mmCIF file of C-alpha atoms in Angstrom:
data_model
loop_
_atom_site.group_PDB
_atom_site.id
_atom_site.type_symbol
_atom_site.label_atom_id
_atom_site.label_comp_id
_atom_site.label_asym_id
_atom_site.label_seq_id
_atom_site.Cartn_x
_atom_site.Cartn_y
_atom_site.Cartn_z
ATOM 1 C CA LEU V 1 238.981 -140.659 -36.143
ATOM 2 C CA GLY V 2 237.818 -137.095 -34.931
ATOM 3 C CA VAL V 3 235.448 -135.903 -38.277
ATOM 4 C CA PRO V 4 233.107 -137.946 -39.705
ATOM 5 C CA VAL V 5 234.920 -140.166 -42.296
ATOM 6 C CA LEU V 6 233.761 -143.536 -43.932
ATOM 7 C CA VAL V 7 235.752 -146.090 -43.508
ATOM 8 C CA GLN V 8 235.325 -149.555 -45.195
ATOM 9 C CA TRP V 9 237.129 -152.714 -43.521
ATOM 10 C CA ARG V 10 238.330 -155.633 -45.388
ATOM 11 C CA GLY V 11 240.411 -158.495 -43.306
ATOM 12 C CA ARG V 12 239.356 -157.252 -40.104
ATOM 13 C CA GLU V 13 238.938 -160.417 -38.702
ATOM 14 C CA HIS V 14 242.600 -160.757 -38.889
ATOM 15 C CA ILE V 15 243.094 -158.207 -36.454
ATOM 16 C CA ASP V 16 240.307 -159.737 -34.154
ATOM 17 C CA ALA V 17 242.551 -163.381 -34.847
ATOM 18 C CA ALA V 18 245.339 -161.314 -33.563
ATOM 19 C CA ASN V 19 243.954 -159.693 -30.499
ATOM 20 C CA ALA V 20 242.917 -162.858 -29.635
ATOM 21 C CA ALA V 21 246.579 -164.439 -29.651
ATOM 22 C CA GLY V 22 247.104 -161.609 -27.082
ATOM 23 C CA ARG V 23 251.117 -161.330 -28.603
ATOM 24 C CA GLY V 24 250.273 -157.782 -29.902
ATOM 25 C CA ILE V 25 250.117 -156.589 -33.286
ATOM 26 C CA VAL V 26 252.768 -155.162 -35.793
ATOM 27 C CA PHE V 27 250.860 -153.475 -38.718
ATOM 28 C CA MET V 28 252.864 -152.834 -42.171
ATOM 29 C CA THR V 29 252.153 -150.495 -43.754
ATOM 30 C CA PRO V 30 253.697 -148.845 -46.923
ATOM 31 C CA HIS V 31 253.026 -145.495 -48.404
ATOM 32 C CA LEU V 32 250.332 -146.444 -50.553
ATOM 33 C CA GLY V 33 247.064 -144.786 -50.545
ATOM 34 C CA CYS V 34 246.012 -142.887 -47.093
ATOM 35 C CA PHE V 35 248.944 -144.592 -44.870
ATOM 36 C CA GLU V 36 247.569 -142.349 -41.758
ATOM 37 C CA ILE V 37 243.903 -143.605 -41.832
ATOM 38 C CA THR V 38 244.738 -147.138 -41.208
ATOM 39 C CA ALA V 39 246.615 -146.571 -37.482
ATOM 40 C CA GLN V 40 243.332 -143.656 -37.487
ATOM 41 C CA ALA V 41 240.798 -146.527 -38.172
ATOM 42 C CA ALA V 42 242.622 -149.129 -35.747
ATOM 43 C CA GLY V 43 242.661 -147.086 -32.997
ATOM 44 C CA ALA V 44 239.114 -145.771 -32.681
ATOM 45 C CA HIS V 45 237.836 -148.975 -33.734
ATOM 46 C CA TYR V 46 239.812 -151.216 -30.900
ATOM 47 C CA HIS V 47 241.132 -148.877 -28.487
ATOM 48 C CA ALA V 48 238.224 -149.514 -25.888
ATOM 49 C CA THR V 49 239.118 -152.999 -25.632
ATOM 50 C CA HIS V 50 242.377 -153.823 -26.395
ATOM 51 C CA GLY V 51 244.208 -150.423 -25.803
ATOM 52 C CA PRO V 52 245.994 -147.608 -28.150
ATOM 53 C CA ILE V 53 247.806 -148.581 -31.012
ATOM 54 C CA THR V 54 251.371 -147.133 -31.405
ATOM 55 C CA VAL V 55 252.884 -145.556 -34.061
ATOM 56 C CA LEU V 56 256.139 -144.699 -35.487
ATOM 57 C CA TYR V 57 256.878 -141.197 -36.674
ATOM 58 C CA ARG V 58 259.860 -139.158 -37.510
ATOM 59 C CA PRO V 59 260.158 -135.563 -35.917
ATOM 60 C CA SER V 60 260.368 -132.836 -37.914
ATOM 61 C CA ARG V 61 263.943 -130.950 -37.717
ATOM 62 C CA GLN V 62 262.147 -127.563 -37.410
ATOM 63 C CA ALA V 63 260.738 -127.629 -33.520
ATOM 64 C CA ALA V 64 257.192 -125.479 -34.643
ATOM 65 C CA LEU V 65 256.274 -127.629 -37.398
ATOM 66 C CA SER V 66 256.665 -130.717 -35.197
ATOM 67 C CA GLU V 67 254.224 -130.048 -32.366
ATOM 68 C CA VAL V 68 252.044 -128.423 -35.226
ATOM 69 C CA VAL V 69 251.997 -132.026 -36.953
ATOM 70 C CA GLU V 70 252.416 -134.159 -33.628
ATOM 71 C CA THR V 71 249.319 -132.181 -32.637
ATOM 72 C CA ALA V 72 247.519 -133.093 -35.861
ATOM 73 C CA ARG V 73 247.940 -136.668 -35.530
ATOM 74 C CA ARG V 74 246.958 -136.965 -31.856
ATOM 75 C CA ARG V 75 243.706 -139.089 -31.857
ATOM 76 C CA GLU V 76 242.256 -140.867 -28.570
ATOM 77 C CA GLY V 77 243.441 -144.450 -29.185
ATOM 78 C CA LEU V 78 246.115 -143.594 -31.263
ATOM 79 C CA GLN V 79 250.037 -142.721 -29.358
ATOM 80 C CA THR V 80 252.565 -141.577 -31.247
ATOM 81 C CA ALA V 81 256.760 -143.173 -30.707
ATOM 82 C CA PRO V 82 259.719 -140.906 -32.316
ATOM 83 C CA THR V 83 262.317 -142.717 -34.340
ATOM 84 C CA THR V 84 264.478 -142.900 -31.271
ATOM 85 C CA LEU V 85 265.591 -145.359 -28.951
ATOM 86 C CA ALA V 86 262.908 -143.821 -26.197
ATOM 87 C CA GLY V 87 260.080 -144.289 -29.029
ATOM 88 C CA VAL V 88 261.335 -148.299 -29.507
ATOM 89 C CA ARG V 89 261.327 -149.166 -26.382
ATOM 90 C CA GLN V 90 257.600 -147.397 -26.218
ATOM 91 C CA MET V 91 256.586 -149.868 -28.679
ATOM 92 C CA ILE V 92 258.383 -152.667 -26.817
ATOM 93 C CA ARG V 93 256.410 -151.901 -24.011
ATOM 94 C CA ALA V 94 253.051 -152.099 -26.036
ATOM 95 C CA LEU V 95 254.063 -155.068 -27.546
ATOM 96 C CA ARG V 96 254.552 -156.599 -24.414
ATOM 97 C CA ALA V 97 251.142 -155.037 -22.674
ATOM 98 C CA GLY V 98 249.343 -157.163 -26.083
ATOM 99 C CA GLN V 99 248.591 -153.938 -27.802
ATOM 100 C CA ALA V 100 249.250 -152.848 -31.231
ATOM 101 C CA VAL V 101 252.069 -150.895 -33.176
ATOM 102 C CA GLY V 102 252.263 -149.262 -36.909
ATOM 103 C CA LEU V 103 254.890 -148.212 -39.147
ATOM 104 C CA LEU V 104 255.768 -147.866 -42.415
ATOM 105 C CA PRO V 105 258.985 -150.469 -43.585
ATOM 106 C CA ASP V 106 259.570 -148.738 -46.691
ATOM 107 C CA GLN V 107 260.626 -145.647 -44.755
ATOM 108 C CA VAL V 108 264.415 -144.685 -45.610
ATOM 109 C CA PRO V 109 265.629 -145.221 -41.991
ATOM 110 C CA PRO V 110 268.517 -143.046 -40.178
ATOM 111 C CA GLU V 111 272.453 -144.280 -41.043
ATOM 112 C CA GLY V 112 273.349 -147.661 -39.027
ATOM 113 C CA GLN V 113 269.287 -148.480 -38.486
ATOM 114 C CA GLY V 114 269.019 -150.187 -41.716
ATOM 115 C CA VAL V 115 270.352 -152.653 -44.114
ATOM 116 C CA TRP V 116 270.333 -152.836 -48.297
ATOM 117 C CA SER V 117 267.574 -155.030 -49.436
ATOM 118 C CA PRO V 118 265.930 -155.268 -52.920
ATOM 119 C CA PHE V 119 262.748 -153.612 -53.633
ATOM 120 C CA PHE V 120 261.022 -154.164 -56.702
ATOM 121 C CA GLY V 121 264.616 -155.282 -58.213
ATOM 122 C CA GLN V 122 266.708 -152.372 -56.270
ATOM 123 C CA PRO V 123 268.848 -152.449 -53.664
ATOM 124 C CA ALA V 124 267.293 -150.337 -50.931
ATOM 125 C CA TYR V 125 268.298 -149.164 -47.557
ATOM 126 C CA THR V 126 265.760 -150.323 -45.379
ATOM 127 C CA MET V 127 264.645 -150.496 -41.851
ATOM 128 C CA THR V 128 265.293 -153.584 -39.678
ATOM 129 C CA LEU V 129 263.062 -152.486 -36.561
ATOM 130 C CA ALA V 130 259.775 -153.924 -38.094
ATOM 131 C CA ALA V 131 261.334 -157.498 -38.077
ATOM 132 C CA ARG V 132 262.920 -156.693 -35.109
ATOM 133 C CA LEU V 133 259.694 -155.741 -32.988
ATOM 134 C CA VAL V 134 258.495 -158.941 -34.183
ATOM 135 C CA GLN V 135 261.525 -161.278 -33.553
ATOM 136 C CA GLN V 136 262.175 -159.864 -30.158
ATOM 137 C CA THR V 137 258.393 -160.086 -29.033
ATOM 138 C CA GLY V 138 256.517 -162.328 -30.851
ATOM 139 C CA ALA V 139 254.194 -160.271 -31.630
ATOM 140 C CA THR V 140 251.932 -161.022 -35.060
ATOM 141 C CA PRO V 141 252.548 -159.334 -38.290
ATOM 142 C CA LEU V 142 250.211 -157.710 -40.480
ATOM 143 C CA LEU V 143 249.634 -156.124 -43.594
ATOM 144 C CA ALA V 144 247.647 -152.954 -44.171
ATOM 145 C CA TRP V 145 246.785 -150.240 -46.333
ATOM 146 C CA GLY V 146 243.928 -147.527 -46.692
ATOM 147 C CA GLU V 147 242.619 -147.350 -49.817
ATOM 148 C CA ARG V 148 241.052 -143.971 -51.116
ATOM 149 C CA LEU V 149 237.676 -144.446 -52.550
ATOM 150 C CA PRO V 150 236.229 -142.104 -55.172
ATOM 151 C CA GLY V 151 233.993 -139.390 -55.511
ATOM 152 C CA ALA V 152 234.148 -138.892 -51.489
ATOM 153 C CA GLN V 153 233.220 -142.449 -50.643
ATOM 154 C CA GLY V 154 235.812 -142.238 -48.128
ATOM 155 C CA PHE V 155 238.640 -145.388 -47.597
ATOM 156 C CA ARG V 156 238.983 -148.888 -47.504
ATOM 157 C CA VAL V 157 241.346 -150.559 -45.330
ATOM 158 C CA HIS V 158 242.489 -153.819 -46.723
ATOM 159 C CA VAL V 159 244.078 -155.834 -43.768
ATOM 160 C CA GLN V 160 246.005 -159.354 -44.523
ATOM 161 C CA PRO V 161 247.964 -161.841 -43.069
ATOM 162 C CA PHE V 162 251.790 -161.340 -43.347
ATOM 163 C CA GLY V 163 251.631 -165.059 -45.339
ATOM 164 C CA GLU V 164 254.764 -166.383 -44.040
ATOM 165 C CA PRO V 165 256.820 -167.194 -40.758
ATOM 166 C CA LEU V 166 259.429 -164.207 -40.829
ATOM 167 C CA SER V 167 262.567 -165.494 -40.640
ATOM 168 C CA ALA V 168 264.927 -165.555 -37.507
ATOM 169 C CA ASP V 169 268.037 -164.355 -39.904
ATOM 170 C CA LEU V 170 267.819 -160.224 -39.612
ATOM 171 C CA ASP V 171 268.545 -159.999 -43.115
ATOM 172 C CA ALA V 172 266.565 -162.643 -44.651
ATOM 173 C CA ALA V 173 263.485 -161.385 -42.599
ATOM 174 C CA VAL V 174 263.709 -157.523 -43.959
ATOM 175 C CA ALA V 175 263.963 -158.851 -47.613
ATOM 176 C CA GLN V 176 260.659 -160.970 -46.224
ATOM 177 C CA ILE V 177 259.061 -157.595 -45.410
ATOM 178 C CA ASN V 178 260.298 -155.720 -48.439
ATOM 179 C CA ARG V 179 258.617 -158.605 -50.558
ATOM 180 C CA ALA V 180 255.356 -157.857 -48.829
ATOM 181 C CA MET V 181 255.447 -154.444 -49.397
ATOM 182 C CA GLU V 182 256.307 -155.222 -53.104
ATOM 183 C CA GLY V 183 252.863 -157.403 -52.880
ATOM 184 C CA LEU V 184 250.795 -154.815 -51.005
ATOM 185 C CA ILE V 185 251.943 -152.216 -54.063
ATOM 186 C CA ARG V 186 251.101 -154.214 -56.917
ATOM 187 C CA GLN V 187 247.917 -154.090 -55.980
ATOM 188 C CA CYS V 188 246.775 -150.763 -56.160
ATOM 189 C CA PRO V 189 250.318 -149.128 -57.947
ATOM 190 C CA GLN V 190 248.296 -145.631 -58.810
ATOM 191 C CA GLN V 191 247.890 -144.939 -54.866
ATOM 192 C CA TYR V 192 251.732 -145.601 -54.115
ATOM 193 C CA LEU V 193 253.643 -142.528 -52.761
ATOM 194 C CA TRP V 194 256.259 -143.063 -56.366
ATOM 195 C CA GLY V 195 257.871 -139.134 -55.347
ATOM 196 C CA TYR V 196 258.640 -141.037 -51.900
ATOM 197 C CA GLY V 197 262.672 -140.931 -52.357
ATOM 198 C CA ARG V 198 262.594 -144.872 -51.482
ATOM 199 C CA TYR V 199 266.009 -145.353 -52.661
ATOM 200 C CA LYS V 200 267.847 -142.452 -51.409
ATOM 201 C CA LYS V 201 271.484 -142.967 -49.451
ATOM 202 C CA PRO V 202 271.658 -142.275 -45.858
ATOM 203 C CA ARG V 203 275.059 -140.257 -45.328
ATOM 204 C CA GLY V 204 278.122 -142.578 -45.051
ATOM 205 C CA GLN V 205 276.049 -145.785 -46.060
ATOM 206 C CA PRO V 206 277.586 -147.316 -49.177
ATOM 207 C CA ALA V 207 275.178 -148.508 -51.401
#
């Protein structure tokens, strides 16, 4: 992780089982707790045996700031993929090589890259990429989030299986993922980033 950070694990056996299956892993993490720590911890623990984890990110509109953020996120065992067609292809290649990718399904996607789907009872423009990655590659979906522990004790990374087969219907699959994100958030609602504009409307999209 670059610095001494205490990380506890709950559910690491699900990662081991998914790695044994060899189809790649799609980690799905909401804006809950320290969501950056989940990918960094997975990369640190597994890159030597199963390759790096590739994480989706949205480049800053300011080139100088984008470079700073990318440098700060760069870790051994961690690769980044931009929210572009090239980035999607990078993630698909990683999955087909049996590696892991990570993304935040509750991140509002750019116009044309999502569908409207319920999230805590309200329609939210939701990315389709998480579902499409699983559908197109047969990768194992896993749910993960990084709990901030009190008193500078570090973090606890929670990992759990998706819990049900992902539908082949894209809209249904997106709704399943939204429900899975709700389930994670309910485990620790005080650590969710409620200030994130989850319900914002991308320009040109009908509500």
